[in-house]
CSV table of C-alpha atoms in Angstrom, one decimal:
chain,number,residue,atom,x,y,z
J,20,UNK,CA,96.8,187.0,-25.0
J,21,UNK,CA,94.0,189.4,-25.8
J,22,UNK,CA,91.4,189.5,-23.0
J,23,UNK,CA,88.1,187.8,-23.5
J,24,UNK,CA,84.7,189.2,-22.7
J,25,UNK,CA,82.8,187.3,-20.0
J,26,UNK,CA,79.7,187.4,-22.2
J,27,UNK,CA,81.1,184.7,-24.6
J,28,UNK,CA,80.5,181.2,-23.6
J,29,UNK,CA,81.6,178.0,-25.2
J,30,UNK,CA,78.4,177.7,-27.2
J,31,UNK,CA,79.6,180.4,-29.6
J,32,UNK,CA,82.3,178.2,-31.0
J,33,UNK,CA,79.8,176.4,-33.2
J,34,UNK,CA,78.9,179.6,-35.1
J,35,UNK,CA,80.3,180.2,-38.6
J,36,UNK,CA,80.5,183.9,-38.0
J,37,UNK,CA,81.2,184.6,-34.3
J,38,UNK,CA,81.1,187.5,-31.9
J,39,UNK,CA,80.4,188.4,-28.3
J,40,UNK,CA,76.6,188.9,-28.2
J,41,UNK,CA,75.5,192.5,-28.2
J,42,UNK,CA,79.1,193.7,-28.2
J,43,UNK,CA,79.9,192.0,-31.5
J,44,UNK,CA,76.8,193.4,-33.2
J,45,UNK,CA,77.4,196.9,-32.0
J,46,UNK,CA,75.6,198.9,-29.4
J,47,UNK,CA,72.0,200.1,-29.5
J,48,UNK,CA,73.0,202.9,-31.9
J,49,UNK,CA,74.7,200.4,-34.2
J,50,UNK,CA,78.1,201.9,-33.5
J,51,UNK,CA,80.9,199.3,-34.1
J,52,UNK,CA,82.5,197.8,-31.0
J,53,UNK,CA,85.8,198.9,-29.6
J,54,UNK,CA,88.4,196.2,-30.5
J,55,UNK,CA,90.3,196.9,-27.3
J,56,UNK,CA,87.2,196.5,-25.1
J,57,UNK,CA,85.2,193.8,-26.7
J,58,UNK,CA,87.1,191.7,-29.3
J,59,UNK,CA,88.6,188.3,-28.9
J,60,UNK,CA,91.0,187.7,-31.9
J,61,UNK,CA,91.2,184.0,-31.4
J,62,UNK,CA,89.6,182.0,-34.2
J,63,UNK,CA,86.5,180.1,-33.2
J,64,UNK,CA,85.3,176.8,-34.6
J,65,UNK,CA,84.2,177.7,-38.1
J,66,UNK,CA,81.8,174.9,-38.9
J,67,UNK,CA,81.9,173.4,-42.4
J,68,UNK,CA,84.7,175.6,-43.6
J,69,UNK,CA,85.9,175.0,-47.2
J,70,UNK,CA,89.2,173.1,-47.3
J,71,UNK,CA,91.9,175.4,-48.6
J,72,UNK,CA,95.7,175.2,-48.9
J,73,UNK,CA,96.6,178.9,-49.2
J,74,UNK,CA,100.1,179.8,-50.4
J,75,UNK,CA,99.6,183.6,-51.0
J,76,UNK,CA,96.8,186.0,-50.7
J,77,UNK,CA,95.7,189.6,-51.2
J,78,UNK,CA,92.7,191.6,-50.0
J,79,UNK,CA,91.1,194.4,-52.1
J,80,UNK,CA,91.5,197.9,-50.6
J,81,UNK,CA,87.7,198.1,-49.9
J,82,UNK,CA,87.8,194.7,-48.1
J,83,UNK,CA,85.2,193.2,-50.4
J,84,UNK,CA,87.3,190.6,-52.2
J,85,UNK,CA,90.2,188.3,-51.5
J,86,UNK,CA,92.3,186.5,-54.0
J,87,UNK,CA,94.5,183.5,-53.0
J,88,UNK,CA,96.9,181.2,-54.7
J,89,UNK,CA,97.2,177.5,-54.1
J,90,UNK,CA,99.2,174.8,-56.0
J,91,UNK,CA,96.7,174.8,-58.9
J,92,UNK,CA,96.3,178.5,-59.6
J,93,UNK,CA,94.4,181.5,-58.2
J,94,UNK,CA,90.9,181.9,-56.8
J,95,UNK,CA,88.9,185.2,-56.3
J,96,UNK,CA,86.3,185.1,-53.5
J,97,UNK,CA,83.6,187.8,-52.8
J,98,UNK,CA,83.7,188.2,-49.0
J,99,UNK,CA,80.1,189.5,-48.9
J,100,UNK,CA,78.3,187.1,-51.3
J,101,UNK,CA,80.7,184.2,-51.4
J,102,UNK,CA,80.9,184.3,-55.2
J,103,UNK,CA,84.0,182.4,-56.4
J,104,UNK,CA,86.0,182.1,-59.6
J,105,UNK,CA,89.2,180.1,-60.2
J,106,UNK,CA,91.8,180.0,-62.9
J,107,UNK,CA,94.5,177.5,-63.7
J,108,UNK,CA,97.1,177.5,-66.6
J,109,UNK,CA,95.2,174.5,-68.0
J,110,UNK,CA,91.8,176.4,-68.4
J,111,UNK,CA,93.0,179.9,-69.0
J,112,UNK,CA,95.9,182.1,-70.2
J,113,UNK,CA,97.3,182.4,-66.6
J,114,UNK,CA,101.0,182.0,-67.2
J,115,UNK,CA,101.8,179.6,-64.3
J,116,UNK,CA,100.3,178.1,-61.2
J,117,UNK,CA,103.4,179.2,-59.3
J,118,UNK,CA,102.7,182.5,-57.5
J,119,UNK,CA,105.0,184.9,-55.6
J,120,UNK,CA,102.8,187.9,-55.4
J,121,UNK,CA,99.1,188.9,-55.7
J,122,UNK,CA,97.2,192.2,-56.0
J,123,UNK,CA,93.6,193.3,-56.5
J,124,UNK,CA,93.9,196.9,-57.7
J,125,UNK,CA,91.4,199.7,-57.3
J,126,UNK,CA,89.8,198.9,-60.7
J,127,UNK,CA,89.3,195.3,-59.5
J,128,UNK,CA,92.0,194.0,-61.9
J,129,UNK,CA,93.9,191.0,-60.7
J,130,UNK,CA,97.7,190.9,-60.9
J,131,UNK,CA,99.8,187.8,-60.4
J,132,UNK,CA,103.6,187.8,-60.1
J,133,UNK,CA,105.0,184.4,-60.9
J,134,UNK,CA,108.4,184.7,-59.2
J,135,UNK,CA,111.0,182.2,-60.3
J,136,UNK,CA,108.5,179.9,-62.1
J,137,UNK,CA,109.8,178.4,-65.4
J,138,UNK,CA,108.0,179.1,-68.6
J,139,UNK,CA,109.6,177.7,-71.7
J,140,UNK,CA,109.6,179.8,-74.9
J,141,UNK,CA,110.2,183.2,-73.2
J,142,UNK,CA,113.4,185.2,-73.6
J,143,UNK,CA,114.4,184.7,-69.9
J,144,UNK,CA,112.7,181.3,-69.4
J,145,UNK,CA,110.5,182.8,-66.7
J,146,UNK,CA,106.8,183.6,-66.6
J,147,UNK,CA,106.5,187.3,-65.9
J,148,UNK,CA,103.3,188.9,-64.8
J,149,UNK,CA,99.6,187.8,-65.5
J,150,UNK,CA,96.9,190.5,-65.4
J,151,UNK,CA,93.1,190.0,-65.6
J,152,UNK,CA,91.5,193.3,-66.2
J,153,UNK,CA,88.1,193.9,-64.7
J,154,UNK,CA,85.4,192.6,-67.1
J,155,UNK,CA,88.0,190.8,-69.2
J,156,UNK,CA,87.5,187.2,-70.3
J,157,UNK,CA,91.1,186.0,-69.9
J,158,UNK,CA,94.5,187.0,-68.7
J,159,UNK,CA,97.2,189.0,-70.6
J,160,UNK,CA,100.7,188.0,-69.8
J,161,UNK,CA,103.6,190.5,-69.7
J,162,UNK,CA,107.2,189.8,-69.9
J,163,UNK,CA,110.4,191.6,-71.0
J,164,UNK,CA,109.7,190.5,-74.6
J,165,UNK,CA,106.6,192.7,-74.9
J,166,UNK,CA,107.4,195.1,-72.0
J,167,UNK,CA,111.2,195.7,-71.8
J,168,UNK,CA,110.9,198.1,-68.9
J,169,UNK,CA,109.4,195.3,-66.8
J,170,UNK,CA,113.1,194.7,-66.1
J,171,UNK,CA,112.9,191.0,-65.2
J,172,UNK,CA,110.4,188.2,-65.7
J,173,UNK,CA,111.0,187.1,-62.1
J,174,UNK,CA,108.2,189.2,-60.5
J,175,UNK,CA,108.4,188.9,-56.7
J,176,UNK,CA,106.2,191.7,-55.3
J,177,UNK,CA,103.2,193.8,-56.2
J,178,UNK,CA,101.4,196.8,-54.6
J,179,UNK,CA,99.4,199.9,-55.4
J,180,UNK,CA,100.5,203.3,-54.1
J,181,UNK,CA,98.3,206.1,-52.9
J,182,UNK,CA,98.5,207.8,-56.3
J,183,UNK,CA,97.1,204.7,-58.0
J,184,UNK,CA,100.4,203.5,-59.6
J,185,UNK,CA,101.0,199.8,-59.6
J,186,UNK,CA,104.5,198.9,-58.3
J,187,UNK,CA,106.2,195.7,-59.5
J,188,UNK,CA,109.2,194.3,-57.6
J,189,UNK,CA,111.4,192.1,-59.6
J,190,UNK,CA,114.7,190.3,-59.2
J,191,UNK,CA,116.3,193.1,-61.2
J,192,UNK,CA,114.8,196.2,-59.6
J,193,UNK,CA,111.4,197.9,-59.2
J,194,UNK,CA,109.2,199.4,-61.8
J,195,UNK,CA,105.8,201.0,-61.9
J,196,UNK,CA,102.8,201.4,-64.2
J,197,UNK,CA,99.3,202.8,-64.3
J,198,UNK,CA,97.7,199.9,-66.2
J,199,UNK,CA,100.4,197.5,-67.4
J,200,UNK,CA,100.7,199.2,-70.8
J,201,UNK,CA,104.1,200.8,-70.0
J,202,UNK,CA,106.6,200.8,-67.1
J,203,UNK,CA,108.9,203.3,-65.5
J,204,UNK,CA,112.0,201.7,-63.9
J,205,UNK,CA,113.2,202.8,-60.4
J,206,UNK,CA,116.8,202.2,-59.3
J,207,UNK,CA,117.9,205.0,-57.0
J,208,UNK,CA,118.5,202.8,-53.9
J,209,UNK,CA,121.5,201.3,-55.8
J,210,UNK,CA,123.4,204.6,-56.5
J,211,UNK,CA,121.9,207.2,-54.1
J,212,UNK,CA,122.3,209.9,-56.7
J,213,UNK,CA,119.2,211.6,-55.3
J,214,UNK,CA,119.5,211.0,-51.5
J,215,UNK,CA,116.9,211.9,-49.0
J,216,UNK,CA,117.6,212.3,-45.3
J,217,UNK,CA,120.2,209.5,-45.6
J,218,UNK,CA,121.1,207.1,-48.4
J,219,UNK,CA,123.9,204.6,-48.6
J,220,UNK,CA,123.8,202.3,-51.7
J,221,UNK,CA,122.0,199.0,-51.3
J,222,UNK,CA,123.5,197.0,-54.1
J,223,UNK,CA,121.0,194.2,-54.4
J,224,UNK,CA,118.6,194.3,-57.3
J,225,UNK,CA,116.0,191.9,-55.7
J,226,UNK,CA,112.8,193.6,-54.5
J,227,UNK,CA,111.0,191.0,-52.2
J,228,UNK,CA,108.2,193.2,-50.9
J,229,UNK,CA,106.5,196.6,-51.2
J,230,UNK,CA,104.5,198.8,-48.8
J,231,UNK,CA,103.2,202.3,-49.0
J,232,UNK,CA,102.9,205.3,-46.7
J,233,UNK,CA,100.8,208.4,-47.5
J,234,UNK,CA,103.1,209.2,-50.5
J,235,UNK,CA,106.2,207.1,-50.0
J,236,UNK,CA,107.1,203.7,-51.4
J,237,UNK,CA,108.9,201.2,-49.2
J,238,UNK,CA,110.9,198.3,-50.6
J,239,UNK,CA,112.3,195.2,-48.9
J,240,UNK,CA,115.6,194.4,-50.6
J,241,UNK,CA,116.9,190.8,-50.5
J,242,UNK,CA,120.4,189.7,-51.4
J,243,UNK,CA,121.3,188.6,-54.8
J,244,UNK,CA,124.4,186.4,-55.3
J,245,UNK,CA,127.0,187.4,-57.9
J,246,UNK,CA,129.4,184.5,-58.2
J,247,UNK,CA,130.1,183.5,-54.6
J,248,UNK,CA,129.7,186.9,-53.0
J,249,UNK,CA,126.2,188.1,-51.9
J,250,UNK,CA,125.2,191.6,-52.6
J,251,UNK,CA,123.8,193.4,-49.5
J,252,UNK,CA,120.2,194.5,-49.3
J,253,UNK,CA,118.0,196.1,-46.6
J,254,UNK,CA,115.2,198.5,-46.7
J,255,UNK,CA,114.7,201.4,-49.2
J,256,UNK,CA,112.2,204.2,-49.3
J,257,UNK,CA,111.3,206.4,-52.3
J,258,UNK,CA,110.0,209.7,-51.0
J,259,UNK,CA,107.2,211.6,-52.8
J,260,UNK,CA,109.7,213.9,-54.4
J,261,UNK,CA,111.7,211.0,-55.8
J,262,UNK,CA,114.5,211.0,-53.3
J,263,UNK,CA,115.7,207.8,-51.7
J,264,UNK,CA,116.4,206.7,-48.1
J,265,UNK,CA,118.1,203.4,-47.3
J,266,UNK,CA,118.8,201.3,-44.2
J,267,UNK,CA,120.8,198.1,-43.6
J,268,UNK,CA,122.6,196.4,-40.7
J,269,UNK,CA,124.6,199.6,-40.1
J,270,UNK,CA,121.3,201.2,-39.0
J,271,UNK,CA,120.2,198.3,-36.8
J,272,UNK,CA,118.6,195.9,-39.1
J,273,UNK,CA,119.3,192.4,-37.9
J,274,UNK,CA,120.7,191.5,-41.4
J,275,UNK,CA,121.5,193.1,-44.7
J,276,UNK,CA,118.4,191.4,-46.0
J,277,UNK,CA,114.7,192.2,-45.8
J,278,UNK,CA,111.9,190.0,-47.2
J,279,UNK,CA,108.9,191.8,-45.8
J,280,UNK,CA,108.0,195.4,-45.2
J,281,UNK,CA,104.8,197.0,-43.7
J,282,UNK,CA,103.6,200.5,-42.8
J,283,UNK,CA,101.0,201.1,-40.2
J,284,UNK,CA,98.3,203.8,-40.4
J,285,UNK,CA,100.4,206.1,-38.2
J,286,UNK,CA,103.4,205.7,-40.4
J,287,UNK,CA,105.4,203.2,-38.3
J,288,UNK,CA,107.7,201.2,-40.5
J,289,UNK,CA,108.3,197.4,-40.0
J,290,UNK,CA,110.7,195.1,-41.8
J,291,UNK,CA,110.8,191.3,-41.4
J,292,UNK,CA,112.5,188.1,-42.4
J,293,UNK,CA,113.5,184.9,-40.7
J,294,UNK,CA,115.2,187.0,-38.1
J,295,UNK,CA,111.8,188.3,-36.9
J,296,UNK,CA,110.2,191.7,-37.2
J,297,UNK,CA,112.1,195.0,-36.7
J,298,UNK,CA,110.6,198.4,-36.2
J,299,UNK,CA,112.1,201.8,-37.3
J,300,UNK,CA,112.7,204.5,-34.6
J,301,UNK,CA,112.1,207.6,-36.6
J,302,UNK,CA,113.8,209.8,-34.0
J,303,UNK,CA,117.2,208.3,-34.4
J,304,UNK,CA,116.6,206.5,-37.7
J,305,UNK,CA,117.6,203.1,-36.4
J,306,UNK,CA,115.9,199.7,-36.4
J,307,UNK,CA,115.2,197.6,-33.3
J,308,UNK,CA,114.2,193.9,-33.3
J,309,UNK,CA,110.8,193.7,-31.7
J,310,UNK,CA,109.6,190.2,-32.5
J,311,UNK,CA,112.3,187.5,-32.5
J,312,UNK,CA,110.6,184.4,-34.0
J,313,UNK,CA,111.3,183.8,-37.7
J,314,UNK,CA,108.4,185.2,-39.8
J,315,UNK,CA,107.3,184.4,-43.3
J,316,UNK,CA,104.5,187.0,-43.8
J,317,UNK,CA,103.4,190.3,-42.4
J,318,UNK,CA,100.6,192.8,-42.8
J,319,UNK,CA,99.5,196.1,-41.2
J,320,UNK,CA,95.9,197.0,-40.6
J,321,UNK,CA,95.4,200.4,-39.0
J,322,UNK,CA,98.0,200.5,-36.2
J,323,UNK,CA,97.9,196.7,-35.7
J,324,UNK,CA,100.7,194.5,-37.1
J,325,UNK,CA,99.9,190.9,-38.0
J,326,UNK,CA,102.7,188.4,-38.6
J,327,UNK,CA,102.9,184.7,-39.6
J,328,UNK,CA,105.8,182.7,-38.1
J,329,UNK,CA,107.8,180.1,-39.8
J,330,UNK,CA,106.2,177.6,-37.3
J,331,UNK,CA,102.8,178.5,-38.7
J,332,UNK,CA,101.4,180.6,-35.9
J,333,UNK,CA,99.6,184.0,-36.1
J,334,UNK,CA,100.6,186.9,-33.9
J,335,UNK,CA,99.3,190.4,-33.6
J,336,UNK,CA,100.8,193.6,-32.1
J,337,UNK,CA,98.2,196.0,-30.9
J,338,UNK,CA,98.4,199.9,-30.9
J,339,UNK,CA,99.4,199.7,-27.2
J,340,UNK,CA,102.5,197.7,-28.1
J,341,UNK,CA,101.4,194.3,-26.8
J,342,UNK,CA,102.1,191.1,-28.8
J,343,UNK,CA,99.6,188.2,-28.6
J,344,UNK,CA,99.3,184.8,-30.2
J,345,UNK,CA,96.0,184.2,-32.1
J,346,UNK,CA,94.9,180.7,-31.5
J,347,UNK,CA,92.3,178.4,-33.1
J,348,UNK,CA,93.3,178.7,-36.8
J,349,UNK,CA,93.1,175.2,-38.4
J,350,UNK,CA,96.3,174.0,-39.9
J,351,UNK,CA,99.6,175.9,-40.1
J,352,UNK,CA,99.3,179.6,-41.1
J,353,UNK,CA,101.0,180.5,-44.4
J,354,UNK,CA,99.9,184.1,-45.4
J,355,UNK,CA,98.2,187.3,-44.1
J,356,UNK,CA,96.8,190.3,-45.9
J,357,UNK,CA,94.5,193.2,-45.0
J,358,UNK,CA,92.2,195.7,-46.8
J,359,UNK,CA,89.2,197.7,-45.8
J,360,UNK,CA,87.8,196.3,-42.5
J,361,UNK,CA,89.2,192.8,-43.2
J,362,UNK,CA,92.3,190.9,-42.2
J,363,UNK,CA,92.5,187.5,-44.0
J,364,UNK,CA,94.7,184.7,-42.9
J,365,UNK,CA,95.4,181.6,-44.9
J,366,UNK,CA,96.7,178.3,-43.8
J,367,UNK,CA,97.3,174.9,-45.3
J,368,UNK,CA,93.7,174.0,-44.3
J,369,UNK,CA,91.6,177.2,-44.4
J,370,UNK,CA,91.1,180.8,-45.5
J,371,UNK,CA,89.6,182.8,-42.6
J,372,UNK,CA,88.9,186.5,-42.5
J,373,UNK,CA,88.5,188.7,-39.5
J,374,UNK,CA,86.2,191.8,-39.7
J,375,UNK,CA,87.6,194.5,-37.5
J,376,UNK,CA,84.3,196.4,-37.4
J,377,UNK,CA,82.2,193.5,-36.1
J,378,UNK,CA,84.9,191.4,-34.3
J,379,UNK,CA,83.8,188.3,-36.3
J,380,UNK,CA,85.7,185.6,-38.1
J,381,UNK,CA,84.3,183.9,-41.1
J,382,UNK,CA,85.6,181.1,-43.4
J,383,UNK,CA,85.7,181.4,-47.2
């Protein structure tokens, strides 16, 4: 467990936003506290927290907004002012309440990938991608009928690269766009015609997650069944110059499947799934299982890695390499996302966000 400061007594548990006295507010010169020295990552009692049942979530890159999905639709929350707006398919053009991926891009547009949700009347019978541009009054819905290079209406992953491009992971490959008006498909991990340091074909089409280094795009590739034979996946990386690297069980992944991928600030690559979390050793280009509990979500913040286990618990690995369980979150944890100075964790009971500058938790 992360060590607690002696300054924090039990009385602080009644605060909505909590910290360790003077340490949590910063020193006399208002410098932010050192996480290692003064932060307790356990979640305090958060008072009259709103009742949430979070299924997916995303945090804006500036840490000012969080969007989450529940069984009814999606909700955008301002983390500073508490302003809140919700959309459902019944009161808006949102294609479906089922959500597999969320993104708040740098223009404050909202992107919702609907995964395998069923939408009657479309060419593939699936729901595609809903986008709410900043300042727009309603959603626009993209599918292969109006955007053929979207590749597949089963949108499973979303992310924004350092160059501003929006990457869309589908069950039939990855594609990218600047604004949703046109897409550029990417398939190189399947044929390795333009290999990087090493590239063996990963034959699966299904892109389950996306992450970004300084200029590289990382893809978690799940298996996709053809007949009775599954196609192997793993992890792929598209380098800045367009070349491709790949990894699977031959390079130490616990399985030829990856559902999650994350990159820390120092460039450390992580892959995850129900086998746990594996880390890439850049020196010998092999993966090592580092966390052995089944996980369902993962997010990097700085050089910290946060994971959500299948059992509904939250764990954090710090830059010193130590894992600790984060206790006190109401309900079973379901999702984690990070942006700016915020790490937000959703459960079947609450949406809570941790400010890494102030060492404070708050409920939204």
